[in-house]
Coordinates of C-alpha atoms in Angstrom, one line a residue:
M1 CA 82.1 120.9 94.9
V2 CA 81.0 118.7 97.8
I3 CA 82.4 115.5 99.4
K4 CA 79.8 113.0 100.3
I5 CA 80.5 110.4 103.0
D6 CA 78.2 107.4 103.4
R7 CA 78.1 106.6 107.1
K8 CA 76.5 103.2 106.5
A9 CA 79.2 102.2 104.0
V10 CA 81.9 103.2 106.4
A11 CA 80.3 101.1 109.1
F12 CA 79.8 98.2 106.7
N13 CA 83.5 98.3 105.8
I14 CA 84.7 98.3 109.4
N15 CA 82.4 95.4 110.3
K16 CA 83.5 93.5 107.3
A17 CA 87.2 94.0 108.2
E18 CA 86.4 92.7 111.7
N19 CA 84.7 89.6 110.2
I20 CA 87.8 88.9 108.1
A21 CA 90.2 89.5 111.0
V22 CA 88.1 87.1 113.3
G23 CA 89.1 88.0 116.8
I24 CA 91.9 90.5 116.0
P25 CA 90.9 94.1 116.9
V26 CA 90.5 96.4 114.0
S27 CA 91.8 100.0 114.5
I28 CA 91.4 103.1 112.4
M29 CA 94.2 105.0 110.8
L30 CA 93.1 108.6 110.3
K31 CA 95.6 110.7 108.3
G32 CA 95.1 114.5 108.8
F33 CA 93.4 114.9 105.5
Y34 CA 90.5 112.6 106.4
E35 CA 90.3 112.9 110.2
Y36 CA 86.8 114.3 109.7
I37 CA 85.4 110.7 109.6
A38 CA 86.2 110.4 113.3
D39 CA 82.8 111.9 114.0
I40 CA 81.2 108.8 112.7
E41 CA 80.1 106.6 115.6
C42 CA 81.5 103.3 114.3
V43 CA 84.9 105.0 113.9
S44 CA 85.1 106.9 117.2
A45 CA 84.2 103.7 119.1
R46 CA 87.5 102.0 118.0
K47 CA 91.1 102.6 118.6
I48 CA 92.4 105.5 116.4
Y49 CA 95.8 106.4 115.1
S50 CA 96.0 110.1 114.2
Q51 CA 98.0 113.3 114.7
G52 CA 95.3 115.7 115.7
L53 CA 92.7 113.7 117.7
K54 CA 92.6 113.5 121.4
N55 CA 93.2 110.0 123.0
S56 CA 94.6 108.6 119.8
V57 CA 97.9 107.0 119.1
C58 CA 100.2 109.6 117.3
Y59 CA 101.6 107.9 114.2
A60 CA 104.1 110.6 113.3
L61 CA 107.6 110.6 114.9
H62 CA 108.4 113.4 117.3
S63 CA 104.8 114.8 117.1
A64 CA 103.0 113.3 120.1
T65 CA 101.5 115.6 122.8
S66 CA 99.8 115.1 126.1
R67 CA 96.5 114.8 124.2
H68 CA 97.6 111.4 122.8
S69 CA 97.2 108.0 124.5
G70 CA 100.1 106.4 122.6
A71 CA 103.0 107.3 120.3
V72 CA 105.1 105.8 117.5
I73 CA 108.8 106.3 118.3
A74 CA 112.0 105.4 116.5
D75 CA 114.6 106.8 119.0
F76 CA 115.1 107.1 122.8
D77 CA 114.9 110.9 122.8
D78 CA 111.3 110.7 121.4
F79 CA 110.5 108.1 124.0
M80 CA 111.7 110.3 126.8
E81 CA 109.8 113.3 125.6
C82 CA 106.6 111.3 125.4
Y83 CA 107.1 109.4 128.7
C84 CA 108.2 112.4 130.8
S85 CA 106.5 115.4 129.3
C86 CA 103.3 113.8 127.8
N87 CA 102.8 111.0 130.3
I88 CA 102.4 108.4 127.5
R89 CA 102.8 104.8 128.4
E90 CA 102.0 103.0 125.2
F91 CA 104.6 102.9 122.4
Y92 CA 104.9 101.5 118.9
V93 CA 108.4 100.9 117.3
P94 CA 108.2 100.8 113.5
L95 CA 110.1 97.9 111.9
N96 CA 111.7 98.3 108.5
A97 CA 109.7 95.6 106.8
D98 CA 110.9 96.1 103.2
D99 CA 109.4 99.7 103.0
D100 CA 112.6 101.7 103.8
R101 CA 110.6 104.5 105.5
E102 CA 110.6 105.4 109.2
G103 CA 111.1 101.8 110.4
L104 CA 114.2 100.5 112.2
D105 CA 116.1 97.3 111.4
M106 CA 115.8 94.4 113.8
R107 CA 119.0 95.3 115.7
R108 CA 118.1 98.9 116.3
A109 CA 114.5 98.0 117.2
S110 CA 115.8 95.5 119.7
R111 CA 118.3 98.0 121.3
L112 CA 115.6 100.7 121.6
A113 CA 113.2 98.3 123.2
M114 CA 115.8 97.0 125.7
R115 CA 116.8 100.5 126.6
I116 CA 113.1 101.5 127.2
I117 CA 112.4 98.4 129.3
Q118 CA 115.5 99.1 131.4
Y119 CA 114.3 102.7 132.0
A120 CA 110.6 102.1 132.6
S121 CA 108.6 99.1 133.8
D122 CA 105.2 100.6 133.3
V123 CA 105.1 100.8 129.5
K124 CA 103.6 98.7 126.8
L125 CA 105.7 98.2 123.7
Y126 CA 104.5 97.1 120.3
I127 CA 106.2 96.3 117.0
M128 CA 104.6 98.3 114.2
I129 CA 104.5 97.0 110.6
T130 CA 103.7 99.8 108.1
S131 CA 104.5 98.3 104.7
G132 CA 101.2 96.6 103.9
C133 CA 99.8 99.4 101.7
L134 CA 103.1 100.8 100.4
N135 CA 104.5 98.0 98.3
S136 CA 104.0 94.5 97.1
N137 CA 107.2 93.2 98.8
H138 CA 105.5 93.3 102.3
P139 CA 106.5 90.6 104.8
G140 CA 104.0 87.8 104.9
L141 CA 102.5 86.5 108.1
R142 CA 104.8 83.4 108.2
R143 CA 107.8 85.7 108.2
L144 CA 106.3 87.9 110.9
I145 CA 105.6 84.7 113.0
K146 CA 109.3 83.8 112.7
E147 CA 110.4 87.4 113.6
W148 CA 108.1 87.2 116.6
Q149 CA 109.3 83.9 117.8
S150 CA 113.0 84.4 117.2
W151 CA 113.4 87.8 119.0
A152 CA 110.4 90.2 119.2
S153 CA 108.4 88.2 121.8
R154 CA 111.1 88.7 124.4
L155 CA 110.8 92.5 124.1
F156 CA 107.3 93.5 122.9
N157 CA 103.7 93.0 124.0
G158 CA 102.4 92.5 120.5
M159 CA 102.6 93.5 116.8
S160 CA 100.4 96.1 115.1
L161 CA 99.8 95.4 111.4
G162 CA 99.0 97.9 108.7
G163 CA 97.6 98.7 106.4
S164 CA 94.5 96.9 105.1
F165 CA 96.5 94.6 102.9
Y166 CA 96.9 92.4 105.9
L167 CA 93.2 91.6 105.8
S168 CA 93.9 89.6 102.7
E169 CA 97.0 88.1 104.3
L170 CA 95.0 86.9 107.3
D171 CA 92.3 85.4 105.0
S172 CA 94.9 83.5 102.9
Y173 CA 96.8 82.4 105.9
R174 CA 93.7 81.0 107.6
K175 CA 92.7 79.1 104.5
E176 CA 96.2 77.7 104.0
C177 CA 96.3 76.5 107.6
N178 CA 92.9 74.9 107.3
E179 CA 93.7 73.1 104.0
T180 CA 97.0 71.7 105.4
G181 CA 95.3 70.7 108.7
E182 CA 97.8 72.8 110.6
Y183 CA 95.0 73.9 112.9
S184 CA 91.7 72.3 113.7
S185 CA 89.8 75.5 114.4
R186 CA 89.6 78.5 112.1
F187 CA 89.8 80.7 115.2
A188 CA 93.2 79.2 116.1
T189 CA 94.7 80.0 112.7
L190 CA 95.3 83.7 113.5
P191 CA 98.7 84.6 115.2
Y192 CA 98.0 85.4 118.8
F193 CA 100.5 88.2 119.0
I194 CA 98.8 90.5 116.6
S195 CA 97.5 93.4 118.7
D196 CA 95.5 95.0 115.9
I197 CA 95.1 95.6 112.2
R198 CA 95.0 99.3 111.2
I199 CA 92.7 100.2 108.3
G200 CA 92.2 103.6 106.7
E201 CA 91.7 103.3 102.9
Y202 CA 89.6 100.2 103.5
A203 CA 87.2 102.2 105.7
L204 CA 86.7 104.8 103.0
F205 CA 86.9 102.9 99.8
G206 CA 86.5 99.2 100.8
T207 CA 89.5 98.4 98.7
I208 CA 92.7 96.4 99.5
P209 CA 96.0 97.3 97.7
F210 CA 97.7 94.4 95.8
C211 CA 94.6 92.2 96.3
D212 CA 92.5 90.8 93.5
N213 CA 90.1 88.9 95.7
K214 CA 86.9 91.0 95.3
R215 CA 85.1 88.9 97.9
L216 CA 87.1 90.7 100.5
F217 CA 86.3 94.2 99.3
G218 CA 83.8 96.4 101.0
R219 CA 81.8 99.4 99.7
N220 CA 82.9 102.8 98.5
A221 CA 81.9 105.3 101.1
I222 CA 83.2 108.6 99.6
T223 CA 82.3 110.5 96.5
V224 CA 82.8 114.0 95.1
E225 CA 79.9 115.9 93.5
S226 CA 80.7 118.8 91.1
E227 CA 78.5 121.2 89.2
V228 CA 78.4 121.6 85.4
V229 CA 79.2 125.3 84.8
G230 CA 79.5 125.2 81.0
V231 CA 78.0 123.3 78.1
Y232 CA 79.6 123.3 74.6
P233 CA 77.3 121.3 72.2
E234 CA 79.4 122.3 69.1
R235 CA 82.3 120.2 70.5
R236 CA 80.1 117.8 72.6
Q237 CA 81.8 118.7 75.9
I238 CA 80.9 120.1 79.3
V239 CA 83.0 122.0 81.8
V240 CA 82.7 121.1 85.5
K241 CA 83.9 122.9 88.6
G242 CA 87.1 121.6 90.2
G243 CA 90.5 121.3 88.6
Y244 CA 93.9 120.0 89.6
S245 CA 94.2 122.6 92.4
E246 CA 91.4 120.7 94.2
I247 CA 91.2 117.2 92.9
D248 CA 93.0 114.9 90.4
T249 CA 90.0 114.2 88.3
D250 CA 92.2 112.4 85.7
R251 CA 92.9 109.8 88.3
C252 CA 89.4 109.5 89.8
T253 CA 86.7 107.0 88.9
L254 CA 83.9 108.7 87.0
L255 CA 80.4 107.5 88.1
S256 CA 78.2 109.7 86.1
G257 CA 77.1 107.9 83.0
G258 CA 77.7 108.9 79.3
L259 CA 80.8 110.9 80.0
T260 CA 84.5 110.4 79.4
F261 CA 87.4 112.5 80.8
A262 CA 88.9 114.9 78.3
D263 CA 91.2 117.4 80.1
V264 CA 91.7 119.3 83.3
S265 CA 92.9 122.9 84.2
S266 CA 93.6 124.4 87.5
E267 CA 89.9 125.3 88.0
Y268 CA 87.9 123.1 85.8
T269 CA 87.5 119.5 84.4
I270 CA 86.4 119.0 80.9
Y271 CA 84.4 115.9 80.0
N272 CA 83.3 114.6 76.6
D273 CA 79.5 114.4 76.5
P274 CA 78.8 112.7 73.1
F275 CA 75.0 112.4 73.6
L276 CA 74.6 116.0 75.0
R277 CA 72.9 114.7 78.1
Y278 CA 74.1 117.3 80.6
K279 CA 73.0 120.9 81.1
R280 CA 74.3 123.7 83.2
G281 CA 73.6 123.0 86.9
D282 CA 73.7 119.2 86.6
K283 CA 76.0 117.3 88.9
V284 CA 78.9 115.0 88.0
V285 CA 80.0 112.4 90.5
V286 CA 83.4 110.7 90.9
V287 CA 85.1 108.5 93.4
P288 CA 88.3 110.4 94.4
N289 CA 91.6 108.6 94.4
Y290 CA 93.4 108.4 97.7
K291 CA 95.9 111.3 97.1
S292 CA 93.0 113.6 96.0
L293 CA 91.8 113.5 99.6
V294 CA 94.8 115.7 100.5
K295 CA 93.6 118.4 98.2
L296 CA 89.9 117.9 99.1
Q297 CA 90.3 118.3 102.9
N298 CA 89.0 121.9 102.9
V299 CA 86.0 121.2 100.6
A300 CA 82.5 121.2 101.9
R301 CA 81.3 117.8 103.3
E302 CA 77.9 116.1 103.6
Y303 CA 77.1 112.9 105.5
T304 CA 74.5 110.4 104.4
K305 CA 72.9 108.2 107.0

């Protein structure tokens, strides 16, 4: 089994995201199970959020080290550790924006920011929105504008948005403003306080959660290739390397023609091959689902130019 990463497709997706964002920096969110794409030039040239990479913003609470250039924090103890021991001066405070994860409510976020400002004058503070890819009840841009104007602007240097769902939000917001005549220039329609838009899934798959506008989609940049290890003409099926211990093939998108998914074991995936097209040694290609990347992080990788 081999993961194949298309460098050109990754670059295409990042460039398309930047075109949609028009003037707002696009940063890359690299979870540990796909940090390996940091070696691609178009990724490494941009701001990165990760746990393991040097000079990146650590997105996990109480996990930053002196290798990181910034940190996401949700309490003052974490700030002190990062500020004093790790010499970090760039901080991101997650806001609970309908996702009920690590984010703080408005009052707690404000108190934390005020306490940090009182302690240190040489830091940059950003609000961090994390709900874009988690649920469809995300805060829209107009709500974020109100939050910024009513309280956040007095305490923070900007707002970091994620995930890639906010690409479609920006596109819709800009169109709405242009149609209503709210702004005369399309470059003026984007909220000035947005420091960056974080993308991860979009860089890999070119997809945007909770978005049906295919015009905004990019290209798929990652596939998994597995070998046919058994052919069973009497039941018109083939057996392929790779079961649920390595990949969730029942949730992946099958690219190889003439096959349909039948079943999966811990080591193998079984496909129906009604036309008996495949023989032992042939390859079957799928697009992995996002969660399969966790299982696939130790699988061999190949990069295409």
